[in-house]
Coordinates of C-alpha atoms and ligand atoms in Angstrom, one line a residue:
Chain B
M176 CA 100.9 -16.0 -17.5
H177 CA 97.0 -17.9 -16.6
G178 CA 94.0 -17.7 -18.4
N179 CA 91.8 -15.4 -19.8
A180 CA 90.1 -13.1 -17.2
I181 CA 87.7 -11.8 -19.6
E182 CA 86.8 -13.3 -23.4
I183 CA 84.8 -11.2 -25.7
K184 CA 83.5 -13.1 -28.6
N185 CA 81.6 -11.2 -31.5
L186 CA 80.6 -8.9 -29.2
S187 CA 77.9 -5.8 -30.8
V188 CA 76.2 -3.3 -28.5
W189 CA 73.6 -1.2 -30.1
Y190 CA 72.2 2.2 -28.7
G191 CA 68.8 2.4 -30.2
N192 CA 70.3 2.6 -34.0
I193 CA 73.6 3.9 -33.2
C194 CA 76.2 1.0 -33.5
A195 CA 78.3 1.4 -30.2
L196 CA 80.6 -1.3 -30.7
S197 CA 81.0 -3.6 -33.8
D198 CA 81.9 -7.3 -33.8
I199 CA 84.8 -7.3 -31.1
N200 CA 86.6 -10.1 -30.3
L201 CA 89.6 -10.1 -27.2
N202 CA 90.6 -11.8 -24.7
I203 CA 92.3 -10.2 -21.6
E204 CA 94.7 -12.5 -19.9
E205 CA 94.7 -12.6 -16.6
G206 CA 97.8 -10.5 -15.0
D207 CA 97.6 -7.8 -18.4
F208 CA 97.6 -4.6 -18.2
L209 CA 95.4 -3.4 -20.5
G210 CA 95.2 0.1 -22.1
I211 CA 91.9 0.7 -24.2
I212 CA 92.4 3.5 -26.3
G213 CA 90.3 5.1 -29.1
P214 CA 88.8 8.5 -30.1
N215 CA 85.6 10.2 -27.8
G216 CA 83.0 8.0 -28.6
G217 CA 84.5 5.5 -29.5
G218 CA 83.3 2.8 -27.3
K219 CA 85.6 2.8 -24.1
S220 CA 82.8 3.4 -21.6
T221 CA 80.6 1.1 -23.5
L222 CA 83.2 -2.3 -23.6
L223 CA 83.9 -1.0 -19.8
K224 CA 79.9 -1.3 -19.1
T225 CA 79.1 -4.3 -20.8
I226 CA 82.1 -6.2 -18.9
L227 CA 80.7 -5.4 -15.4
G228 CA 77.9 -6.3 -16.9
L229 CA 75.9 -2.7 -16.5
I230 CA 75.0 -3.1 -20.3
V231 CA 73.8 -6.2 -22.3
P232 CA 75.2 -6.7 -25.4
A233 CA 72.3 -7.4 -28.3
K234 CA 75.3 -10.2 -29.3
G235 CA 77.8 -12.0 -28.8
T236 CA 79.3 -13.3 -25.6
I237 CA 81.2 -12.0 -22.5
T238 CA 82.5 -14.3 -19.3
V239 CA 84.7 -12.6 -16.8
F240 CA 86.8 -15.7 -15.0
G241 CA 84.2 -17.7 -16.9
K242 CA 80.8 -16.7 -15.5
D243 CA 78.4 -14.2 -17.1
P244 CA 79.6 -10.5 -16.1
S245 CA 76.0 -10.6 -13.9
K246 CA 77.6 -13.5 -11.7
A247 CA 81.2 -11.7 -11.8
A248 CA 80.3 -8.8 -9.1
D249 CA 83.1 -10.0 -6.5
Q250 CA 85.7 -10.4 -9.3
I251 CA 85.4 -6.9 -10.6
G252 CA 86.6 -3.6 -9.2
Y253 CA 85.4 -0.5 -11.1
V254 CA 86.0 3.1 -11.3
P255 CA 84.1 5.3 -12.7
Q256 CA 84.1 8.7 -14.7
F257 CA 85.2 11.1 -12.4
S258 CA 81.5 13.0 -12.3
T259 CA 78.9 10.2 -12.2
F260 CA 78.2 11.2 -8.4
D261 CA 77.5 14.6 -6.4
H262 CA 80.9 15.4 -4.8
Y263 CA 78.5 17.3 -1.5
F264 CA 77.4 14.2 -0.5
P265 CA 77.3 13.8 2.9
A266 CA 80.0 11.1 3.3
N267 CA 83.4 10.9 4.2
V268 CA 86.6 9.5 2.2
G269 CA 86.3 6.0 4.9
E270 CA 82.5 5.5 4.4
V271 CA 83.4 6.0 0.9
V272 CA 85.8 3.2 0.2
M273 CA 83.7 1.0 2.4
M274 CA 80.7 1.3 0.6
G275 CA 83.0 -1.4 -2.2
R276 CA 82.2 -4.3 0.9
L277 CA 78.6 -3.8 0.4
G278 CA 78.1 -6.4 -2.6
R279 CA 78.3 -9.7 -0.7
K280 CA 75.9 -9.1 2.2
S281 CA 74.1 -6.5 1.7
S282 CA 70.9 -7.5 4.2
F283 CA 68.7 -6.2 6.9
F284 CA 70.7 -4.7 9.3
H285 CA 73.8 -4.7 7.4
K286 CA 76.6 -3.9 9.6
Y287 CA 80.9 -3.9 8.4
D288 CA 82.3 -6.4 10.2
D289 CA 86.3 -6.2 11.3
E290 CA 87.5 -8.2 8.2
D291 CA 85.7 -5.4 6.2
K292 CA 87.4 -2.5 8.1
S293 CA 91.0 -4.5 8.1
I294 CA 90.4 -4.9 3.8
V295 CA 89.4 -0.9 3.9
R296 CA 92.5 0.0 6.1
R297 CA 95.2 -1.9 4.2
V298 CA 93.4 -0.3 0.6
M299 CA 93.5 3.3 1.8
D300 CA 97.8 2.7 2.8
E301 CA 98.4 1.2 -0.7
L302 CA 96.4 4.2 -2.2
E303 CA 98.1 6.8 -0.1
V304 CA 94.6 8.4 1.3
A305 CA 94.6 7.0 4.6
A306 CA 95.2 10.4 6.0
L307 CA 92.1 11.6 4.3
R308 CA 89.9 9.3 6.6
K309 CA 87.8 12.0 8.0
R310 CA 87.5 14.3 5.1
Q311 CA 84.1 14.7 3.3
I312 CA 84.4 14.0 -0.6
G313 CA 83.6 17.1 -1.4
G314 CA 86.8 18.4 -0.1
L315 CA 89.0 16.5 -1.7
S316 CA 91.0 17.7 -5.0
G317 CA 90.6 15.3 -8.3
G318 CA 93.4 13.4 -7.6
Q319 CA 92.8 12.8 -4.5
I320 CA 89.1 11.7 -5.2
Q321 CA 90.5 9.8 -8.4
R322 CA 92.7 7.4 -5.6
V323 CA 89.7 7.3 -3.1
L324 CA 87.5 5.7 -6.2
I325 CA 90.6 3.2 -6.8
A326 CA 90.1 2.2 -2.9
R327 CA 86.9 1.7 -2.9
A328 CA 87.2 -0.5 -6.3
L329 CA 89.8 -2.7 -4.4
S330 CA 87.8 -2.7 -1.3
V331 CA 86.0 -5.3 -3.3
E332 CA 89.2 -7.5 -3.7
P333 CA 88.9 -7.8 -7.0
R334 CA 90.6 -10.3 -9.8
V335 CA 89.9 -7.3 -12.4
L336 CA 90.2 -3.6 -12.0
I337 CA 88.6 -1.6 -14.4
L338 CA 89.1 2.3 -14.7
D339 CA 87.4 4.9 -16.9
E340 CA 89.4 7.8 -17.9
P341 CA 91.3 8.2 -14.1
T342 CA 93.1 10.8 -15.1
A343 CA 90.5 13.0 -17.4
S344 CA 90.1 15.5 -15.0
V345 CA 93.1 15.5 -12.9
D346 CA 96.5 17.5 -12.9
D347 CA 100.4 15.4 -14.1
T348 CA 101.4 14.8 -11.2
S349 CA 98.8 13.2 -10.0
K350 CA 98.2 11.7 -13.4
L351 CA 101.8 10.2 -12.7
R352 CA 101.4 9.4 -9.2
I353 CA 97.8 7.5 -10.4
F354 CA 100.1 5.8 -13.4
D355 CA 102.5 4.3 -10.8
I356 CA 100.3 3.3 -8.3
L357 CA 98.4 1.4 -11.1
K358 CA 101.4 -0.1 -12.1
E359 CA 102.4 -1.8 -8.6
L360 CA 99.0 -2.5 -8.5
S361 CA 99.5 -4.7 -11.9
R362 CA 101.6 -6.7 -10.1
K363 CA 99.1 -8.5 -8.4
I364 CA 95.4 -8.0 -10.4
T365 CA 94.1 -7.6 -14.2
I366 CA 94.0 -3.9 -14.8
I367 CA 92.2 -2.7 -17.5
I368 CA 92.3 1.0 -18.2
A369 CA 90.4 3.3 -21.1
S370 CA 91.9 6.7 -21.4
H371 CA 92.0 9.4 -24.2
D372 CA 95.6 9.9 -23.0
M373 CA 97.5 8.0 -25.4
G374 CA 100.8 9.2 -24.4
A375 CA 100.7 8.2 -20.6
V376 CA 99.0 5.2 -21.3
S377 CA 101.3 3.7 -23.8
S378 CA 104.2 3.8 -21.2
Y379 CA 102.8 1.9 -18.8
V380 CA 100.6 -0.6 -20.2
K381 CA 101.6 -4.3 -21.1
N382 CA 98.8 -4.0 -23.7
L383 CA 96.9 -1.9 -25.9
A384 CA 93.9 -2.3 -27.7
C385 CA 92.6 0.5 -29.6
L386 CA 88.6 0.9 -29.8
N387 CA 86.1 3.0 -32.7
R388 CA 83.3 1.2 -32.9
E389 CA 85.7 -1.8 -34.1
L390 CA 88.8 -3.4 -32.5
H391 CA 91.8 -1.5 -34.6
Y392 CA 94.5 -2.9 -32.8
H393 CA 95.1 -5.5 -29.7
G394 CA 98.5 -6.1 -29.0
E395 CA 102.5 -4.5 -28.0
P396 CA 101.8 -0.7 -27.0
S397 CA 104.2 0.0 -29.6
I398 CA 101.8 1.3 -32.7
G399 CA 102.6 2.9 -35.7
P400 CA 101.2 5.7 -37.6
A401 CA 99.2 3.5 -39.8
V402 CA 97.3 2.0 -36.5
I403 CA 96.5 5.4 -35.5
D404 CA 95.3 6.5 -38.8
R405 CA 92.9 3.8 -39.3
L406 CA 91.8 4.7 -35.6
Y407 CA 91.4 8.1 -35.8
G408 CA 91.2 8.5 -40.1
C409 CA 88.0 6.5 -40.0
P410 CA 84.9 7.3 -39.8
V411 CA 86.0 10.7 -40.9
D412 CA 83.5 12.4 -38.8
L413 CA 84.7 11.2 -35.5
I414 CA 87.9 13.5 -35.9
A415 CA 86.4 17.0 -35.0
H416 CA 86.3 19.9 -37.0
G417 CA 89.1 18.4 -39.2
V418 CA 91.6 18.8 -37.5
P419 CA 95.3 17.5 -38.7
H420 CA 95.9 13.9 -37.2
R421 CA 99.1 14.9 -35.6
V422 CA 97.2 17.4 -33.0
L423 CA 94.6 15.1 -32.2
P424 CA 96.4 13.4 -28.8
R425 CA 96.1 17.1 -27.3
H426 CA 92.7 17.2 -28.7
M427 CA 91.9 14.5 -27.1
E428 CA 92.9 16.1 -23.7
E429 CA 89.2 17.7 -23.7
K430 CA 87.4 16.3 -20.8
H431 CA 84.0 14.2 -22.3
D432 CA 81.7 12.0 -20.9
Chain G
M72 CA 49.5 26.5 26.3
I73 CA 51.1 23.7 28.6
K74 CA 47.8 24.2 31.0
A75 CA 45.5 23.7 27.8
L76 CA 47.8 21.0 26.2
L77 CA 46.6 18.8 29.6
E78 CA 43.2 19.9 29.1
Y79 CA 42.3 19.5 25.6
N80 CA 42.6 16.1 23.8
F81 CA 43.2 17.8 20.3
L82 CA 46.4 19.7 21.2
Q83 CA 47.1 16.3 22.3
N84 CA 46.8 14.6 19.2
A85 CA 48.1 18.0 17.3
L86 CA 51.3 17.5 19.7
L87 CA 51.6 13.6 18.6
A88 CA 51.2 14.4 14.8
S89 CA 53.9 17.2 15.0
I90 CA 56.1 14.3 16.4
L91 CA 55.5 11.9 13.9
A92 CA 55.4 13.8 11.1
S93 CA 58.9 15.5 12.5
M94 CA 60.6 11.9 12.3
A95 CA 59.0 11.1 8.8
C96 CA 59.9 14.1 6.9
G97 CA 63.6 14.2 9.2
I98 CA 64.1 11.0 7.6
I99 CA 62.7 11.1 4.2
G100 CA 63.6 14.1 3.6
T101 CA 67.2 13.9 4.4
I102 CA 67.4 11.4 1.5
I103 CA 64.9 13.3 -0.7
V104 CA 67.2 16.2 -0.4
E105 CA 70.3 14.4 -1.1
K106 CA 69.0 12.8 -4.2
K107 CA 67.5 15.4 -5.4
L108 CA 64.3 14.1 -5.6
V109 CA 62.5 17.6 -4.5
M110 CA 60.0 17.9 -7.5
L111 CA 58.9 14.2 -7.7
S112 CA 58.2 14.1 -4.0
G113 CA 56.3 17.4 -5.1
G114 CA 54.7 15.1 -7.9
I115 CA 53.7 12.3 -5.9
A116 CA 52.0 14.8 -3.3
H117 CA 50.1 16.7 -5.5
T118 CA 48.9 13.1 -7.1
S119 CA 47.4 12.3 -4.0
F120 CA 44.8 15.1 -4.4
G121 CA 43.1 12.8 -6.9
G122 CA 43.3 10.3 -4.3
I123 CA 41.3 12.7 -1.8
G124 CA 38.7 13.6 -4.5
L125 CA 37.9 9.8 -5.1
G126 CA 37.6 9.2 -1.8
Y127 CA 35.1 11.4 -1.6
L128 CA 33.4 10.7 -4.4
I129 CA 33.1 6.8 -3.4
G130 CA 32.9 7.7 0.8
V131 CA 36.3 5.9 1.1
E132 CA 38.1 7.9 4.2
P133 CA 40.2 10.4 2.1
I134 CA 43.7 9.9 3.4
I135 CA 43.3 6.3 2.5
M136 CA 42.3 6.9 -0.9
A137 CA 45.4 9.7 -1.0
L138 CA 47.8 6.9 -0.3
V139 CA 46.4 4.0 -2.8
F140 CA 47.2 7.4 -5.2
S141 CA 51.0 8.5 -4.6
V142 CA 51.6 4.6 -4.0
S143 CA 50.4 4.1 -7.2
A144 CA 52.1 7.0 -8.8
S145 CA 55.4 6.4 -7.2
I146 CA 55.0 2.9 -8.7
G147 CA 54.1 4.4 -11.7
I148 CA 56.7 6.5 -11.9
V149 CA 59.6 4.7 -11.5
T150 CA 57.8 1.8 -13.8
L151 CA 57.3 4.2 -16.7
N152 CA 60.8 5.6 -15.9
R153 CA 62.4 2.6 -16.8
R154 CA 60.1 1.4 -19.6
S155 CA 60.1 4.4 -21.5
K156 CA 63.2 5.8 -20.6
T157 CA 61.4 9.1 -19.9
N158 CA 63.1 11.6 -18.0
T159 CA 61.4 11.5 -14.0
D160 CA 61.1 15.1 -14.3
L161 CA 58.3 14.8 -17.6
L162 CA 56.8 12.5 -15.6
T163 CA 56.4 14.2 -12.2
G164 CA 55.1 17.0 -14.0
M165 CA 52.5 14.6 -15.7
F166 CA 51.4 13.0 -12.5
W167 CA 50.9 16.3 -10.7
S168 CA 48.6 17.5 -12.7
A169 CA 46.9 14.8 -13.7
G170 CA 46.1 14.2 -9.6
M171 CA 45.3 17.7 -8.7
A172 CA 42.9 17.8 -12.5
L173 CA 41.2 14.4 -11.1
G174 CA 40.6 15.9 -7.4
V175 CA 39.1 18.8 -9.2
L176 CA 37.2 16.5 -11.0
F177 CA 36.1 14.3 -8.6
I178 CA 35.0 16.9 -5.8
A179 CA 32.6 18.0 -8.9
F180 CA 30.6 14.8 -8.9
T181 CA 30.6 13.9 -5.5
P182 CA 26.4 14.7 -4.8
G183 CA 25.7 17.7 -2.6
Y184 CA 27.3 20.5 -0.7
P185 CA 31.0 20.2 -2.0
P186 CA 34.0 19.7 0.6
D187 CA 36.1 21.5 2.2
M188 CA 39.5 20.9 0.8
S189 CA 41.5 23.2 2.6
S190 CA 43.0 21.1 5.3
Y191 CA 43.7 19.2 2.7
L192 CA 45.7 21.5 0.0
F193 CA 47.2 23.2 3.3
G194 CA 46.8 21.2 6.5
N195 CA 45.2 21.4 10.0
I196 CA 47.0 20.1 12.7
L197 CA 44.5 20.8 15.2
T198 CA 42.0 18.7 13.8
V199 CA 43.6 15.4 13.5
T200 CA 41.5 13.1 15.0
R201 CA 42.6 9.6 16.6
S202 CA 42.5 7.7 13.4
D203 CA 44.5 10.0 11.9
L204 CA 47.2 9.2 14.5
I205 CA 46.6 5.8 14.4
M206 CA 47.2 5.7 10.6
M207 CA 50.5 7.9 10.6
L208 CA 52.1 5.9 13.7
S209 CA 51.9 3.4 11.6
L210 CA 53.5 4.3 8.4
V211 CA 56.3 6.1 10.6
V212 CA 56.8 3.1 12.4
L213 CA 57.6 1.4 8.9
V214 CA 59.1 4.3 7.0
T215 CA 61.9 4.3 10.3
F216 CA 62.0 0.8 10.3
L217 CA 63.0 0.4 6.7
I218 CA 65.4 2.8 6.7
I219 CA 67.3 2.3 9.8
A220 CA 67.5 -1.7 8.7
L221 CA 68.7 -0.9 4.8
F222 CA 71.1 2.1 6.3
N223 CA 74.2 1.2 4.4
T224 CA 72.8 0.3 1.5
M225 CA 70.0 3.1 1.1
R226 CA 73.5 5.4 2.1
A227 CA 75.7 4.0 -0.7
Y228 CA 72.4 3.8 -3.4
I229 CA 71.9 7.0 -2.9
F230 CA 75.2 8.4 -3.4
D231 CA 76.3 6.1 -6.6
E232 CA 73.5 4.5 -8.4
E233 CA 76.0 3.3 -10.3
F234 CA 78.2 1.3 -8.4
C235 CA 75.5 -0.2 -6.5
R236 CA 74.9 -1.6 -9.8
V237 CA 78.0 -2.8 -10.4
L238 CA 77.9 -4.5 -7.1
K239 CA 74.8 -6.3 -8.6
I240 CA 72.9 -4.7 -5.2
K241 CA 69.3 -4.9 -6.4
T242 CA 68.9 -1.1 -8.0
V243 CA 65.3 -1.1 -9.0
L244 CA 64.4 -2.6 -6.1
L245 CA 65.3 0.4 -4.1
D246 CA 64.0 2.7 -6.4
Y247 CA 60.5 1.2 -5.8
L248 CA 61.3 1.0 -2.5
L249 CA 62.5 4.5 -1.6
F250 CA 60.0 6.5 -4.0
I251 CA 56.8 4.5 -1.6
L252 CA 58.8 5.4 1.7
I253 CA 58.1 9.0 0.2
A254 CA 54.5 8.1 -0.9
L255 CA 53.9 7.4 2.7
T256 CA 55.8 10.4 4.1
V257 CA 53.7 12.6 1.8
V258 CA 50.7 11.2 3.3
V259 CA 52.0 11.1 6.6
L260 CA 52.1 15.2 6.4
I261 CA 49.2 15.7 4.4
R262 CA 47.1 16.1 7.4
V263 CA 49.8 18.4 9.1
V264 CA 50.6 20.9 6.0
G265 CA 49.0 19.6 3.8
I266 CA 49.3 19.1 -0.2
I267 CA 50.3 21.8 -1.3
L268 CA 53.0 22.9 1.6
V269 CA 54.1 19.5 2.7
I270 CA 57.7 20.4 0.0
A271 CA 58.8 22.8 2.0
L272 CA 58.6 21.0 5.6
L273 CA 60.6 17.9 4.1
T274 CA 63.0 20.3 3.0
A275 CA 63.6 22.9 5.2
P276 CA 64.7 21.1 7.8
P277 CA 67.6 19.0 6.4
A278 CA 68.6 21.7 4.1
A279 CA 69.6 23.5 7.1
V280 CA 71.1 20.2 9.2
R281 CA 73.5 19.6 6.4
L282 CA 75.5 23.6 6.6
F283 CA 76.6 22.1 10.2
T284 CA 77.6 18.8 9.2
Y285 CA 79.0 16.1 6.8
D286 CA 77.6 13.0 8.5
L287 CA 74.3 11.8 6.8
K288 CA 73.1 10.0 10.0
K289 CA 73.5 13.1 12.1
I290 CA 71.5 15.0 8.8
M291 CA 68.6 12.8 9.5
I292 CA 68.9 13.0 13.4
F293 CA 69.1 16.7 13.4
S294 CA 66.9 17.2 11.2
V295 CA 64.1 15.5 13.3
L296 CA 64.8 17.3 16.1
A297 CA 64.6 20.6 13.8
G298 CA 61.2 19.7 12.0
L299 CA 59.7 19.1 15.9
L300 CA 60.8 22.0 16.7
Y301 CA 59.4 23.9 13.9
C302 CA 56.2 22.1 14.1
I303 CA 55.4 22.6 17.5
T304 CA 56.1 26.2 17.2
G305 CA 54.0 26.5 14.8
L306 CA 50.9 24.4 16.3
W307 CA 51.9 27.0 19.3
L308 CA 51.2 30.6 17.0
S309 CA 48.5 27.8 15.3
Y310 CA 46.6 28.0 18.5
S311 CA 47.4 30.9 19.8
L312 CA 46.8 33.3 17.1
N313 CA 44.2 30.8 15.5
I314 CA 46.0 30.9 11.9
S315 CA 46.2 27.8 9.8
S316 CA 49.0 25.6 11.3
G317 CA 50.4 24.6 8.0
A318 CA 51.1 28.0 6.7
A319 CA 52.5 28.4 10.4
I320 CA 54.7 25.7 10.2
I321 CA 56.2 26.4 6.8
L322 CA 56.9 29.7 7.2
I323 CA 58.7 29.0 10.6
S324 CA 60.6 26.6 8.9
I325 CA 61.9 28.8 5.7
L326 CA 62.7 30.9 9.2
G327 CA 64.9 28.8 10.8
Y328 CA 66.5 27.6 7.6
L329 CA 67.3 31.5 6.5
A330 CA 68.5 31.5 10.6
S331 CA 70.8 28.5 10.2
I332 CA 72.5 30.2 7.1
L333 CA 72.7 33.2 8.9
I334 CA 74.5 31.1 12.2
K335 CA 76.6 29.5 9.3
K336 CA 77.8 32.5 8.6
I337 CA 78.9 33.5 11.5
I338 CA 80.3 31.0 12.6
S339 CA 82.7 30.6 9.6
S340 CA 83.6 34.4 9.8
A341 CA 84.3 33.6 13.8
K342 CA 86.7 30.7 12.6
S343 CA 88.2 33.0 10.0
A344 CA 89.3 35.7 12.1
K345 CA 90.6 33.3 14.6
R346 CA 93.1 32.3 12.0
Ligands
LIG261 N1 73.2 6.0 -23.1 C1 73.2 6.3 -24.6 N2 72.5 6.3 -25.7 C2 72.9 6.6 -26.5 N3 74.2 6.5 -27.0 C3 74.9 6.4 -26.4 C4 74.9 6.1 -25.2 N4 75.9 6.1 -24.8 C5 77.0 6.1 -25.6 N5 76.2 6.5 -26.8 C6 77.0 6.6 -27.9 O1 77.8 5.3 -27.9 C7 79.3 5.4 -29.0 C8 80.0 5.1 -27.7 O2 79.8 5.8 -26.3 P1 81.1 5.4 -25.3 O3 81.3 4.4 -25.1 O4 80.7 6.8 -24.4 O5 82.3 6.4 -26.0 P2 83.8 6.5 -25.5 O6 84.4 6.2 -24.3 O7 84.6 6.0 -26.4 O8 83.7 8.1 -25.6 C9 79.1 7.5 -28.9 O9 78.4 7.1 -30.5 C10 77.4 7.4 -28.1 O10 77.2 8.6 -28.6
LIG262 MG1 84.1 7.3 -21.8

C-alpha cells in the first residue's frame, strides 16, 4: 500500500567466525504481515535483532522507515521469546505493560502520565489482558504472558510489531487466539513474526520469508516442496539426525532458544 | 539499654549506623536479589579488603581505600565483561580472591605490629566513629536519591534488559551505575557487619519480604524495616552479651528469614483451610 517499512540491503551477520546471515536483501512493505520461517539456527532471531538495532551488522545496511535502527526505537514494538526474563520478578501485568511507555522520556524522577495510562489501558483491552492487571506475571499461563508481552510492545505505539516465536510455548487454543489478534492488528500496523510453526504462520500471513542463513524465498505464503527442500535441505547438517523431510515440521516444534 | 543509649555516645553512633546500613541494604539488597547479583556483590565486597590493606600500608583511612577498591572492582567487572564477553561469574571469582590476596600482602608489608583486621572482616558496630557516620550518611543519601530518581527505569532494567535496549535506554550506563551503587552499599555495611558477612545482610531482608509481596517498592521499604529490626536486635545482643555485632546481626537475619518462611507456610495453609 505505502512505501517500505524496512529495507535490508546486502546484510551479513557473523558471530565470531560463524556466519548467521549471508547477503540478505529484503524489503518489507508498510502494512505487510510477514512470516519468517526456517530451521533452528537459520538466523531468524538474528535478523529480527538486527532490525531492532540489538546487533550491528558486519556488512550491509538496514533502514527502518528510512532511519538507522538505532534511531527507530519509537517505531518498533518487540515481543521477545518467552524465556528472556525471570518470571518470579515482583511486577504485575499493569506494570510490565507500562514499561513500553518508558523509552521516550526516561529521565530523573520519571512518572507515567495520563496519556501513558490511557494508551496502556487501550492496548490491554485490545489484547484482552485488562482483567489481569493486578496479577503477578509469574502467575500467568504461557498464552497470557505472551499476550501481556504483545501489549507491552504495542504500548510503545509502534508502526512495526516484531515477534520472535510468540507461540513457541503456548497451547493450541492460545496459539489460535494470538494469531487472530495479530491478524486483526495487521490491518493497522506492519507485523513481522518469526516462527517455527510453518502451518499456522502460512495460513495467517500475507507474505512469507524463508531463511536459512540465506534468504531462500520471499513472497506469497504458498510455497512448493522445492523451496522447502532448499530451505531445510541445505546445509544438510542443520537437519537433526537425518530425520526425513516430511516429519520436519513436527520436529521443529521443539522449543529452542 | 535505653538509659545506656542516652548516656553513651558509641551506642548512639551504633544506632545511627544501624539505620543507615538498613536503608542501603534494603534498597540495594532488593535489586541484588532480583537481578541475581549476589555473588557479584560478594566479589565487590571482598575486593575492598585489598583497599583496607593498602590503606594501612600507605597510611590512608582504610575505609576510604576500601571505597576506591570496590568502586574500581565494579567498573572493572562491567568493562571486562563487555569487552571480552567473559561471564561475570568468572570475573567475580577473580576479583574476589585477588582483592583478598592483595589485602593480605599489603598488610604483611605494613611496618610495625600487624593491625587487627577482624573489625573489617566481621564488623564492629560498637566502634563506629563520627567520621564513619558522615561517610555512611553521604553514601546512603546518594544511593537512595539515585534509586528513587531512576526507579521506573531501574525496575524495567532489572526486569528485562533486552527490552530496555530495544527502547534505546542506556543500559550500559545503568550497568555501571548499579554496580557502583553496590560498591557504595558494601562500603556502608563494612563497619557494621564486615566484608565477609555483608552478603547475608544484603540478601536476607529482601528474601524474606518478597515471600509476602509482589510489589518491588514494598519489598524495598519493608526490607529496610526488616534490616533495621535485625541490626537493632543484633546491636542489643552484641552490647548486652558482649559478642561480635556482625555475627549477631547476621544470625538474627538468617533466623528472620527462616521465621518468615514458617509464617508464609502458616498463612498459606490457613488460607487453603478456609477454602
Ligand atoms: N550470541 C551468539 N553467539 C554465537 N553464535 C550465535 C549467537 N546467537 C546465534 N548464534 C548462531 O547463529 C545462527 C543463527 O541463530 P538464530 O538467529 O538464533 O537462529 P533461529 O532464531 O532461526 O533459530 C546459529 O548458528 C546460532 O548458533
Ligand atoms: Mg530464534
